[in-house]
Amino acid sequence: MAAFSSMHCPPSYSSSIYRGKDQSFISSASPRFSVPAKAKVFVQSPGNSHQNAVLMQDGAVATKVSLVGKETHIEKLERDLMSITSLKEWDEKAGFDINENESTVSITVVGASGDLAKKKIFPALFALYYEGCLPKHFTIYGYARSKMTDTELRNMVSKTLTCRIDKRENCGEKMDEFLKRCFYHSGQYDSEENFALLDKKLKEHEGGRVSNRLFYLSIPPNIFINATKCASTSASSGNGWTRVIVEKPFGRDSESSAALTKALKQYLNEDQIFRIDHYLGKELVENLSVLRFSNLIFEPLWSRRYIRNVQLIFSEDFGTEGRGGYFDHYGIIRDIMQNHLLQILALFAMETPISLDAEDIRNEKVKVLRSMRPLRLEDVVIGQYKSHTKGGVTYPGYTDDKTVPKDSLTPTFAAAALFIDNARWDGVPFLMKAGKALNNKRAEIRVQFRHVPGNLYNRKFGTDLDQATNELVIRVQPDEAIYLKINNKVPGLGMRLDRSKLNLHYAARYSKEIPDAYERLLLDAIEGERRLFIRSDELDAAWSLFTPVLAELEEKKIIPEYYPFGSRGPVGAHYLAAKYNVRWGDLGVEQSV
Ligand SMILES: NC(=O)C1=CN([C@@H]2O[C@H](COP(=O)(O)OP(=O)(O)OC[C@H]3O[C@@H](n4cnc5c(N)ncnc54)[C@H](OP(=O)(O)O)[C@@H]3O)[C@@H](O)[C@H]2O)C=CC1
Ligand SMILES: O=C1O[C@H](COP(=O)(O)O)[C@@H](O)[C@H](O)[C@H]1O
């Protein structure tokens, strides 16, 4: 059967076959098949009246699936292969064996000695292993310049691995098994020879099987291109797929991003590039589309007709902590808004995609981004945290970080008002707020609905109608929840109203621990599922919204509003919201639910 199928790690769309374009069907199972690069078509579901064909593009599985008989979709397929109705027959005709014993996946973490690798990537890979989501034959290689033996890597990695709260059974044993599959190769990021040596080692582990290779570039952006070049020229798979996960930042403006894309495409096809935005892998971000498109009650309200404003809020209660050198070159707008918050906005605001196919979803996201007005300077407020002493403890200011220039104007906080000029969202402010060293850590989406016209109960709310507005809150983290604030009669003989919450609190509703975003994204990359990765045109559209204002902020040397470490951030954010008749929803007294 399929190399990576497992009862424990269903892909996002597993066990469902759903309708795509022109009555075509998209099979969830398809991306799980590891098919050699030369394959053109693969027909599955023998005996099923909806025979599915999976088109291959440059060695990657594209989930465009057609009903047999729909000539428009199958014209391009090779006729002799069209008649194939079983895996066995495919193997015989195509001359490949895709039995799971015959294929491998090698995952190379480039920059394995770094912060992200330790904090997120290795733990996510272990979680996938624990859940039985990695293929039978897999090998993990750490690659970096630091000198380390396999044992030293294993020691380093072992300190970062944790067991799930709800799944501790055999966890220690599983860790040992996992660590035995981890190896290390020391090399320079710009050395084809060093990557060729890695290739040799990978081949030894692959033992002549079809080799699929995933490179995770967990390195500073200035070395992305060299590492891609070397990995692609000296360590690509000869008979399977090769994919590269690229971490953000994808440039620092339209021009540098386009240059990065161009350079990457010298060595890789777009289909091989997996630009990661880990917010897309977060449970509640993934759930956004489910909430909208599989509940009748939300989609009809999802427009300027009923929604007054949308707020996308990110805050952290710690500073740049050791990442000041990186951060100072980028700032909060590039670090959080241009990617994480904008991606959420696009998913939130997009039209219904034709299907759940990656390209259909990404097409809709691009349309939203292209319908947006570039951000204007007058719609942005920036801030920077300064040192603050509280309870006898002194918290450092941003420029106290030794890697940050003393006169840095880099924003660690920003608020912005964005607009989508399309029929659905015309005039609705989308407010973003992102900051470090604030009073709490959270990420949420707040949807404030319009006032009820001619509300019979207006008198009960006094003059502040905002108090009575319905608000839908999607709390992405921490303590995931979706709740809707409604007006309700307080039980009793009188007529007193209060605001109550219809509350879906994940910890109370689901006993299962929520997987880390990196787990989902790594699994998707292994399976060739691109839905949660950023396509180059999305990236271009995202940069064109922010590039002009970023340039203006820098050219005009706009001074950020200073705010104390641990505070609620600059007051300018309130004025910006007030300009559009909005009040930030996170500032009211709101008990955690
Ligand atoms: N850390 C995080 O929380 C997040 C990081 N990212 C992105 O992920 C990527 C990796 O991040 P992170 O792990 O923090 O990065 P690190 O700064 O920890 O760098 C990773 C590794 O790259 C090597 N390296 C560092 N600087 C240089 C340099 N100037 N020249 C050559 N090699 C260098 C080092 O390995 P060695 O010296 O052994 O070769 C280091 O261990 C970056 O692109 C970052 O922007 C994205 C989101 C969050
Ligand atoms: O991409 C980034 O994200 C982290 C926040 O991620 P989270 O999953 O912990 O919310 C942020 O700290 C970092 O500055 C940024 O580069």
XYZ file of C-alpha atoms and ligand atoms in Angstrom:
657
model
C 0.000 0.000 0.000
C 0.932 3.632 0.020
C 4.266 4.308 1.567
C 3.168 6.774 4.219
C -0.382 5.783 5.011
C -1.057 5.371 8.617
C -4.103 5.185 10.753
C -2.413 7.568 13.159
C -1.515 10.426 10.906
C -4.308 11.009 8.488
C -3.436 13.753 6.071
C -5.610 16.789 6.286
C -7.874 15.370 3.623
C -7.554 11.680 4.231
C -10.442 9.304 3.961
C -12.348 11.688 1.797
C -12.690 11.946 -1.898
C -14.133 15.276 -2.720
C -15.348 17.054 -5.725
C -13.042 19.297 -7.658
C -13.253 21.235 -10.893
C -15.555 19.988 -13.665
C -16.814 17.044 -11.694
C -13.275 15.877 -11.205
C -12.380 14.211 -7.990
C -9.415 14.814 -5.809
C -8.238 11.840 -3.940
C -6.841 12.404 -0.548
C -4.766 9.322 -0.823
C -2.907 10.425 -3.890
C -0.197 12.601 -2.382
C 0.801 9.765 -0.151
C 2.088 7.684 -3.018
C 5.728 7.977 -3.632
C 5.999 7.833 -7.392
C 9.257 8.077 -9.276
C 10.154 11.222 -11.121
C 9.675 9.735 -14.553
C 6.081 8.806 -13.903
C 3.481 10.650 -15.897
C 0.288 9.184 -14.639
C -0.872 6.857 -12.020
C -4.313 5.359 -11.953
C -5.737 4.126 -8.729
C -8.965 2.866 -7.236
C -9.347 -0.244 -9.372
C -12.921 -1.336 -9.616
C -14.124 2.027 -8.456
C -16.382 3.760 -10.877
C -14.536 6.986 -10.126
C -11.167 5.978 -11.348
C -8.618 8.546 -10.362
C -5.586 9.660 -12.265
C -2.769 11.537 -10.665
C -0.739 13.719 -12.961
C 2.927 13.995 -12.300
C 4.736 17.265 -12.695
C 8.477 17.162 -12.547
C 8.527 14.331 -10.156
C 5.973 15.834 -7.790
C 2.509 14.520 -7.320
C -0.072 17.023 -8.457
C -3.477 16.364 -7.037
C -5.365 17.066 -10.203
C -7.547 14.072 -10.559
C -9.981 13.336 -13.314
C -12.871 11.076 -13.798
C -12.040 8.662 -16.530
C -14.051 9.771 -19.500
C -13.540 13.468 -18.910
C -11.442 14.006 -21.964
C -10.523 17.568 -21.087
C -8.532 16.362 -18.183
C -7.089 13.184 -19.500
C -6.074 14.178 -22.998
C -2.513 14.769 -22.023
C -2.068 11.451 -20.314
C -0.237 8.640 -21.918
C -2.782 6.345 -23.450
C -1.195 3.059 -22.559
C -0.985 4.008 -18.946
C -4.601 5.086 -18.865
C -5.732 1.523 -18.953
C -3.863 0.621 -15.815
C -6.160 -0.316 -13.013
C -3.915 -1.598 -10.288
C -0.759 -0.701 -8.482
C 0.805 -3.960 -9.573
C 0.072 -3.255 -13.202
C 1.508 0.220 -12.818
C 4.675 -1.185 -11.366
C 5.016 -3.629 -14.217
C 4.319 -1.153 -17.019
C 6.258 1.736 -15.596
C 9.059 -0.490 -14.436
C 9.023 0.866 -10.928
C 8.260 -0.628 -7.635
C 6.630 1.822 -5.274
C 6.174 -0.659 -2.531
C 7.054 0.995 0.745
C 9.978 -1.342 1.120
C 11.407 0.171 -2.000
C 11.304 3.858 -1.244
C 12.968 6.024 1.368
C 12.745 9.551 2.617
C 15.884 11.343 3.768
C 15.350 14.558 5.662
C 18.348 16.847 5.932
C 18.108 19.673 8.413
C 20.524 22.260 7.076
C 21.555 24.459 10.010
C 21.003 21.621 12.471
C 23.050 23.299 15.189
C 20.714 26.303 15.267
C 17.877 27.552 17.386
C 14.968 26.604 15.137
C 16.285 23.125 14.452
C 16.571 22.402 18.166
C 13.407 24.181 19.223
C 11.045 23.056 16.505
C 12.289 20.842 13.702
C 13.769 17.866 15.545
C 10.938 17.790 18.113
C 8.375 17.897 15.289
C 10.125 15.061 13.460
C 10.125 13.007 16.627
C 6.427 13.685 17.181
C 5.738 12.456 13.640
C 7.820 9.374 14.285
C 6.023 8.708 17.557
C 2.671 8.974 15.786
C 3.799 6.552 13.087
C 3.682 9.251 10.420
C 7.146 8.857 9.008
C 7.660 6.270 6.303
C 9.178 2.921 7.128
C 12.525 3.844 5.628
C 13.583 7.285 6.701
C 16.835 8.863 7.719
C 17.406 12.231 9.308
C 20.638 14.090 8.728
C 21.746 17.196 10.551
C 24.017 19.381 8.425
C 25.915 22.437 9.675
C 29.451 23.792 9.903
C 29.853 22.967 13.597
C 31.902 19.867 14.222
C 29.786 17.165 15.780
C 29.660 13.405 15.784
C 26.431 11.464 15.323
C 26.439 10.843 19.062
C 26.858 14.512 19.835
C 23.988 15.386 17.533
C 21.847 12.744 19.220
C 22.704 14.161 22.629
C 21.837 17.633 21.478
C 18.571 16.511 19.925
C 17.598 14.277 22.842
C 17.509 17.308 25.144
C 14.830 18.896 23.001
C 12.478 15.938 22.609
C 9.325 15.720 24.659
C 6.470 13.288 24.893
C 2.936 14.389 24.293
C 0.952 14.956 27.472
C -1.669 12.471 26.359
C 0.680 9.921 24.804
C 3.542 8.857 26.969
C 3.403 5.152 26.392
C 6.775 3.796 25.214
C 7.900 7.350 24.682
C 11.432 6.749 25.970
C 11.804 3.692 23.771
C 10.523 5.601 20.768
C 13.004 8.375 21.452
C 15.874 5.902 21.402
C 14.632 4.397 18.155
C 14.228 7.844 16.652
C 17.676 9.013 17.697
C 19.237 5.952 16.084
C 17.828 7.213 12.771
C 19.506 10.635 13.215
C 22.981 11.308 11.814
C 25.226 14.297 11.365
C 27.368 15.609 8.562
C 29.530 18.644 9.038
C 30.008 20.886 6.024
C 30.044 24.373 4.608
C 26.853 25.747 3.122
C 28.577 26.778 -0.101
C 30.582 23.636 -0.718
C 29.419 21.277 -3.441
C 32.074 18.810 -2.299
C 30.677 18.770 1.217
C 27.174 18.191 -0.110
C 28.515 15.480 -2.412
C 29.863 13.710 0.667
C 26.443 14.046 2.263
C 24.956 12.547 -0.885
C 27.261 9.574 -0.532
C 26.207 9.026 3.052
C 22.533 9.394 2.165
C 22.925 6.795 -0.575
C 24.371 4.345 1.923
C 21.290 4.706 4.082
C 18.946 4.572 1.122
C 20.406 1.240 0.125
C 19.435 1.381 -3.538
C 15.774 2.179 -2.906
C 13.893 4.986 -4.625
C 15.230 7.967 -2.737
C 13.093 10.934 -1.839
C 14.935 13.832 -0.287
C 13.742 16.736 1.762
C 16.119 19.564 2.686
C 15.013 21.940 5.419
C 16.947 25.210 5.152
C 17.045 26.291 8.762
C 19.799 28.828 8.225
C 20.115 32.603 7.958
C 18.663 33.944 4.696
C 21.973 35.190 3.292
C 23.047 31.587 2.750
C 19.775 30.184 1.349
C 20.938 30.385 -2.248
C 24.353 28.810 -1.763
C 22.880 25.981 0.240
C 20.128 25.430 -2.339
C 22.644 25.413 -5.153
C 24.862 22.868 -3.426
C 22.028 20.649 -2.234
C 20.452 20.661 -5.649
C 23.582 20.102 -7.708
C 25.342 17.651 -5.429
C 22.745 15.961 -3.267
C 19.490 15.781 -5.262
C 17.753 12.490 -5.551
C 18.525 10.610 -8.733
C 15.308 8.640 -8.920
C 12.787 10.172 -6.532
C 11.669 13.618 -5.541
C 13.796 16.401 -4.071
C 12.081 19.159 -2.104
C 13.443 22.121 -0.218
C 11.711 23.816 2.679
C 12.752 27.442 2.856
C 12.323 29.374 6.088
C 11.329 32.978 6.202
C 12.343 35.754 5.709
C 11.817 35.500 1.958
C 13.651 38.732 1.239
C 13.029 42.078 2.906
C 11.057 43.808 0.151
C 9.606 43.149 -3.308
C 12.934 43.438 -5.040
C 15.004 41.226 -2.766
C 12.204 38.671 -2.576
C 11.975 38.513 -6.382
C 15.750 38.116 -6.547
C 15.601 35.253 -4.035
C 12.830 33.537 -5.972
C 14.761 33.951 -9.217
C 17.903 32.539 -7.667
C 16.094 29.577 -6.112
C 14.446 28.834 -9.436
C 17.831 28.480 -11.068
C 18.180 25.262 -9.104
C 14.625 24.191 -8.300
C 11.198 24.170 -9.876
C 8.489 26.083 -8.063
C 6.972 22.688 -7.192
C 10.101 21.758 -5.294
C 10.148 24.933 -3.191
C 8.186 24.785 0.042
C 8.145 28.302 1.542
C 7.098 27.804 5.091
C 4.903 30.124 7.128
C 4.388 28.186 10.301
C 1.252 30.114 11.202
C -0.512 28.282 8.380
C 0.194 25.046 10.231
C -1.492 26.206 13.425
C -4.625 24.305 14.283
C -6.987 27.261 14.437
C -5.650 28.837 11.298
C -6.214 25.557 9.487
C -9.686 25.467 10.983
C -10.617 28.864 9.545
C -11.769 27.404 6.259
C -13.689 24.646 8.002
C -15.441 27.199 10.162
C -16.384 29.328 7.186
C -17.172 26.804 4.545
C -18.735 23.949 6.428
C -21.072 25.897 8.691
C -24.087 27.525 7.190
C -24.246 30.218 9.830
C -20.953 32.004 9.206
C -20.480 32.368 5.464
C -23.659 34.448 4.883
C -22.396 36.933 7.488
C -18.851 37.025 6.122
C -18.894 40.368 4.318
C -19.103 44.140 4.645
C -22.828 43.764 5.134
C -22.488 42.324 8.612
C -18.857 42.710 9.598
C -17.733 46.101 10.906
C -14.050 45.321 11.227
C -11.604 42.465 11.549
C -8.635 42.512 13.907
C -5.544 40.336 13.642
C -3.545 40.521 16.813
C -0.156 39.069 17.682
C 1.664 39.795 20.910
C 4.592 38.331 22.778
C 5.519 38.974 26.375
C 9.240 38.672 25.692
C 11.673 40.706 23.647
C 13.953 39.722 20.790
C 16.092 37.659 23.160
C 19.195 36.581 21.322
C 17.669 37.221 17.893
C 18.261 40.968 17.962
C 20.871 40.785 15.208
C 18.422 39.147 12.822
C 15.471 41.186 14.005
C 17.104 44.559 13.590
C 17.465 43.955 9.874
C 13.782 43.111 9.517
C 11.544 44.593 12.232
C 8.101 43.502 13.299
C 6.290 44.393 10.060
C 8.444 41.991 8.075
C 8.771 39.471 10.897
C 5.066 39.034 11.639
C 2.694 41.198 9.604
C 3.811 40.691 6.027
C 3.699 36.920 6.467
C 1.853 35.416 9.446
C -0.907 37.994 9.858
C -1.339 38.611 6.154
C -1.622 34.903 5.450
C -4.353 34.630 8.066
C -6.079 37.629 6.551
C -5.988 36.066 3.088
C -7.508 32.824 4.359
C -10.077 34.745 6.317
C -11.166 36.949 3.438
C -10.815 34.733 0.355
C -13.770 33.628 -1.741
C -14.806 29.995 -1.668
C -12.149 28.045 -3.567
C -13.266 25.719 -6.327
C -11.928 22.808 -4.327
C -9.556 22.068 -1.496
C -6.774 21.530 -3.976
C -3.647 23.520 -3.071
C -3.703 25.527 -6.280
C -7.358 26.421 -5.949
C -6.863 27.669 -2.409
C -3.732 29.593 -3.258
C -5.456 31.135 -6.293
C -8.123 32.571 -4.023
C -5.587 33.856 -1.530
C -3.678 35.623 -4.296
C -6.874 37.269 -5.496
C -7.489 38.737 -2.048
C -3.921 39.986 -1.750
C -4.101 41.570 -5.174
C -7.360 43.296 -4.272
C -5.752 45.028 -1.328
C -4.528 48.598 -1.227
C -0.840 48.985 -0.460
C -0.455 50.114 3.117
C -0.068 53.894 3.572
C 2.184 55.583 6.074
C -0.756 57.368 7.707
C -2.303 53.982 8.416
C 0.682 52.668 10.342
C 1.873 53.223 13.881
C 5.246 51.891 14.972
C 6.746 51.414 18.401
C 9.864 50.126 20.111
C 10.106 48.753 23.632
C 12.235 50.401 26.236
C 13.560 49.155 29.526
C 11.139 48.922 32.411
C 11.486 48.042 36.074
C 8.646 46.241 37.779
C 8.589 44.496 41.141
C 12.304 45.080 41.520
C 13.089 43.395 38.183
C 14.513 45.408 35.311
C 13.491 44.271 31.856
C 15.866 45.332 29.062
C 14.955 47.694 26.286
C 15.328 46.629 22.644
C 18.531 48.600 22.129
C 20.061 47.117 25.292
C 20.635 43.983 23.199
C 24.341 44.007 22.285
C 23.588 42.917 18.724
C 21.288 45.915 18.150
C 22.701 49.361 17.298
C 22.038 51.881 20.068
C 20.324 54.270 17.660
C 18.167 51.617 15.995
C 14.724 52.785 14.851
C 13.569 49.258 14.033
C 9.967 48.756 15.129
C 9.260 46.011 17.628
C 5.580 46.959 17.549
C 3.315 48.005 14.700
C -0.365 48.583 14.143
C -1.810 48.976 10.668
C -5.120 49.447 8.900
C -5.529 47.547 5.650
C -8.345 47.460 3.132
C -9.545 44.998 0.539
C -11.078 46.765 -2.412
C -13.459 44.084 -3.565
C -17.219 43.669 -3.485
C -17.186 41.600 -0.329
C -14.937 43.756 1.815
C -15.140 47.284 0.452
C -14.682 49.745 3.344
C -14.116 47.157 6.092
C -10.951 47.952 8.046
C -8.681 44.988 8.655
C -6.608 46.076 11.606
C -3.343 44.380 12.415
C -1.351 44.721 15.586
C 1.892 42.921 16.340
C 4.395 43.491 19.061
C 7.156 42.076 21.189
C 7.704 42.707 24.912
C 4.040 43.414 25.564
C 1.884 42.447 28.530
C 0.812 39.055 27.196
C 1.457 36.371 24.613
C -1.369 35.711 22.214
C -2.461 35.478 18.624
C -6.073 35.955 17.728
C -8.562 36.995 15.112
C -11.413 39.218 16.248
C -14.422 39.821 14.080
C -16.632 42.669 15.233
C -20.088 42.602 13.723
C -22.285 45.579 12.981
C -24.807 46.945 15.429
C -28.281 45.441 15.257
C -30.379 47.932 13.284
C -33.327 49.234 15.302
C -32.343 47.077 18.234
C -35.313 46.865 20.604
C -32.935 46.549 23.498
C -30.718 49.508 22.736
C -31.843 51.241 25.926
C -30.350 48.447 27.933
C -26.887 49.115 26.585
C -26.760 52.808 27.370
C -24.941 54.999 24.901
C -22.125 52.602 24.162
C -23.481 50.447 21.375
C -20.082 48.849 20.872
C -20.703 47.103 24.151
C -23.537 45.250 22.492
C -21.837 44.298 19.290
C -21.417 40.624 18.541
C -17.808 39.578 18.384
C -16.377 36.326 17.124
C -12.966 35.551 18.553
C -10.699 32.889 17.131
C -7.922 32.480 19.643
C -5.085 30.878 17.741
C -2.884 30.665 20.833
C -2.443 30.064 23.671
C -5.331 28.000 24.990
C -7.055 27.649 21.651
C -10.700 28.672 21.532
C -13.428 29.998 19.299
C -16.066 32.032 21.029
C -18.897 34.279 20.062
C -19.956 37.112 22.297
C -23.701 37.490 22.369
C -26.236 39.525 24.309
C -28.302 37.512 26.703
C -31.038 38.016 29.237
C -29.834 37.544 32.767
C -32.178 34.960 34.248
C -34.740 36.409 36.623
C -37.930 38.352 36.724
C -36.444 41.597 35.513
C -35.079 42.410 32.070
C -31.366 42.802 32.442
C -28.994 41.898 29.619
C -25.418 40.811 29.779
C -22.705 39.735 27.382
C -22.074 36.023 27.373
C -19.919 33.702 25.370
C -20.841 30.743 23.217
C -17.598 29.050 23.757
C -15.676 26.299 22.003
C -12.741 25.887 24.324
C -10.422 23.310 22.824
C -8.939 22.013 26.069
C -12.428 21.283 27.380
C -13.823 19.917 24.133
C -10.937 17.769 22.922
C -8.729 15.617 25.086
C -6.025 15.326 22.443
C -2.932 17.489 22.513
C -2.774 19.845 19.566
C 0.188 19.078 17.304
C 2.773 21.751 16.772
C 2.479 23.626 13.480
C 5.841 22.279 12.327
C 4.578 18.708 12.559
C 1.760 19.339 10.126
C 3.976 21.289 7.766
C 6.767 18.727 7.747
C 4.290 15.953 7.108
C 2.728 17.933 4.275
C 6.125 18.598 2.713
C 6.975 14.906 2.875
C 3.677 14.135 1.220
C 3.982 16.827 -1.423
C 0.947 18.701 -0.141
C 1.497 22.387 -0.931
C -1.695 23.920 0.375
C -0.059 25.391 3.479
C 3.049 26.675 1.732
C 3.455 30.046 0.040
C 3.470 30.177 -3.747
C 5.749 32.743 -5.396
C 2.883 34.891 -6.711
C 1.372 35.053 -3.222
C 4.696 36.195 -1.937
C 5.003 38.898 -4.602
C 1.511 40.154 -3.832
C 2.250 40.195 -0.108
C 5.430 42.188 -0.575
C 3.813 44.743 -2.849
C 1.444 45.685 -0.029
C 4.199 46.423 2.441
C 7.236 47.434 0.399
C 6.286 51.105 -0.220
C 5.532 51.826 3.418
C 8.627 50.000 4.634
C 10.762 52.077 2.292
C 9.085 55.275 3.463
C 9.544 54.431 7.142
C 13.227 53.850 6.535
C 13.826 56.788 4.213
C 12.058 59.237 6.486
C 13.656 57.686 9.554
C 10.319 57.656 11.343
C 10.878 57.512 15.072
C 8.956 54.744 16.793
C 6.782 55.483 19.794
C 8.577 54.054 22.813
C 6.615 51.787 25.132
C 7.712 50.142 28.376
C 8.575 46.440 28.314
C 5.500 44.539 29.473
C 2.997 47.279 28.644
C 0.073 47.279 26.211
C 2.124 49.060 23.579
C 1.982 52.545 22.080
C -1.166 54.616 22.515
C -0.871 55.545 18.837
C -2.470 52.174 18.086
C -5.689 53.395 19.715
C -5.743 56.573 17.663
C -5.254 54.571 14.509
C -8.175 52.305 15.385
C -10.324 55.281 16.422
C -9.725 56.866 13.021
C -11.761 53.976 11.618
C -14.280 53.882 14.483
C -12.759 50.767 15.891
C -11.808 49.749 19.389
C -9.250 47.004 19.820
C -11.129 44.005 21.130
C -8.261 42.668 23.195
C -8.161 45.593 25.565
C -11.491 45.154 27.298
C -11.702 43.258 30.540
C -12.079 39.762 29.229
C -11.782 36.729 31.341
C -10.006 33.754 29.935
C -12.541 31.132 28.987
N 14.505 30.655 15.572
C 13.238 30.899 15.340
O 12.394 30.922 16.239
C 12.763 31.142 13.942
C 13.648 31.126 12.891
N 13.183 31.319 11.617
C 14.104 31.276 10.489
O 14.710 29.998 10.452
C 16.048 30.087 10.015
C 16.962 29.508 11.078
O 16.765 30.216 12.272
P 17.673 29.979 13.560
O 17.809 28.536 13.856
O 17.162 30.877 14.590
O 19.059 30.529 13.025
P 20.488 30.463 13.693
O 21.020 31.845 13.759
O 20.460 29.668 14.940
O 21.318 29.743 12.550
C 21.200 28.358 12.242
C 22.578 27.812 11.978
O 23.111 28.438 10.830
C 24.522 28.625 10.984
N 24.830 30.041 10.850
C 24.435 31.037 11.641
N 24.887 32.216 11.192
C 25.596 31.952 10.104
C 26.314 32.749 9.165
N 26.387 34.070 9.292
N 26.923 32.142 8.138
C 26.835 30.823 7.983
N 26.164 30.018 8.842
C 25.553 30.571 9.870
C 24.879 28.127 12.355
O 25.346 26.800 12.244
P 26.880 26.424 12.072
O 27.698 27.550 12.598
O 27.036 25.169 12.856
O 27.044 26.225 10.621
C 23.556 28.088 13.083
O 23.501 27.099 14.072
C 16.303 31.565 9.740
O 16.053 31.804 8.391
C 15.247 32.262 10.589
O 14.897 33.501 10.063
C 11.857 31.500 11.350
C 10.944 31.521 12.370
C 11.313 31.397 13.741
O 8.225 33.674 12.761
C 8.314 34.053 13.902
O 7.454 33.564 14.813
C 7.740 33.624 16.192
C 6.422 33.375 16.905
O 5.965 32.102 16.608
P 5.003 31.347 17.620
O 4.618 30.126 16.907
O 5.808 31.091 18.860
O 3.874 32.260 17.899
C 8.324 34.950 16.590
O 8.753 34.899 17.925
C 9.516 35.249 15.710
O 10.000 36.551 15.989
C 9.150 35.181 14.256
O 10.324 35.237 13.466
